[in-house]
Amino acid sequence: PSAPPQPPACAAGLSAILFALLVLYIARLRIPSFPLCGLLTIPALLYPWLLLLLIQAFVPSVSLLGHVAGVLAGHALASPPASRAAA
């Protein structure tokens, strides 16, 4: 007997959370730059975006929107609330 057909589903997965955690890691530890394959260093704030582009280039079927949302959520969580920033 064959398996019953699965209904269509939409899922972002764990990768968005991992991108958010990467941004938080960079922000909390105040890392200035990341070495890229030992050849050059890039600013740490650009690293998640470069990683996102590389993953999208090599695995085009992944959720670009989910990854972008993860990076943006990480930046939102890493920045202080406006009430604390003004104090």
mmCIF file of C-alpha atoms in Angstrom, residues 11-52:
data_model
loop_
_atom_site.group_PDB
_atom_site.id
_atom_site.type_symbol
_atom_site.label_atom_id
_atom_site.label_comp_id
_atom_site.label_asym_id
_atom_site.label_seq_id
_atom_site.Cartn_x
_atom_site.Cartn_y
_atom_site.Cartn_z
ATOM 1 C CA ALA A 11 7.260 25.913 6.814
ATOM 2 C CA ALA A 12 10.201 28.203 7.441
ATOM 3 C CA GLY A 13 12.130 25.725 9.581
ATOM 4 C CA LEU A 14 14.909 26.132 12.072
ATOM 5 C CA SER A 15 17.266 28.063 9.807
ATOM 6 C CA ALA A 16 15.546 31.403 10.501
ATOM 7 C CA ILE A 17 16.198 30.892 14.212
ATOM 8 C CA LEU A 18 19.823 30.031 13.496
ATOM 9 C CA PHE A 19 20.277 33.217 11.475
ATOM 10 C CA ALA A 20 18.745 35.238 14.331
ATOM 11 C CA LEU A 21 21.078 33.549 16.829
ATOM 12 C CA LEU A 22 24.080 34.290 14.596
ATOM 13 C CA VAL A 23 23.199 37.995 14.560
ATOM 14 C CA LEU A 24 22.704 37.977 18.349
ATOM 15 C CA TYR A 25 26.035 36.182 18.821
ATOM 16 C CA ILE A 26 27.834 38.829 16.771
ATOM 17 C CA ALA A 27 26.077 41.701 18.546
ATOM 18 C CA ARG A 28 26.449 40.429 22.114
ATOM 19 C CA LEU A 29 30.134 39.555 21.790
ATOM 20 C CA ARG A 30 30.851 42.724 19.803
ATOM 21 C CA ILE A 31 32.796 40.806 17.177
ATOM 22 C CA PRO A 32 34.310 43.322 14.723
ATOM 23 C CA SER A 33 35.052 40.995 11.802
ATOM 24 C CA PHE A 34 34.971 37.400 10.612
ATOM 25 C CA PRO A 35 37.688 35.591 8.655
ATOM 26 C CA LEU A 36 36.337 34.203 5.401
ATOM 27 C CA CYS A 37 38.108 30.944 4.470
ATOM 28 C CA GLY A 38 41.358 32.375 5.824
ATOM 29 C CA LEU A 39 41.661 34.608 2.765
ATOM 30 C CA LEU A 40 40.051 37.856 3.851
ATOM 31 C CA THR A 41 38.090 39.322 6.698
ATOM 32 C CA ILE A 42 34.673 40.877 6.363
ATOM 33 C CA PRO A 43 32.813 43.139 8.807
ATOM 34 C CA ALA A 44 30.800 41.040 11.222
ATOM 35 C CA LEU A 45 27.546 42.850 10.445
ATOM 36 C CA LEU A 46 27.826 41.737 6.808
ATOM 37 C CA TYR A 47 28.602 38.099 7.635
ATOM 38 C CA PRO A 48 24.989 36.899 8.110
ATOM 39 C CA TRP A 49 23.939 38.595 4.848
ATOM 40 C CA LEU A 50 26.861 37.073 2.928
ATOM 41 C CA LEU A 51 26.075 33.673 4.408
ATOM 42 C CA LEU A 52 22.437 34.113 3.403
#
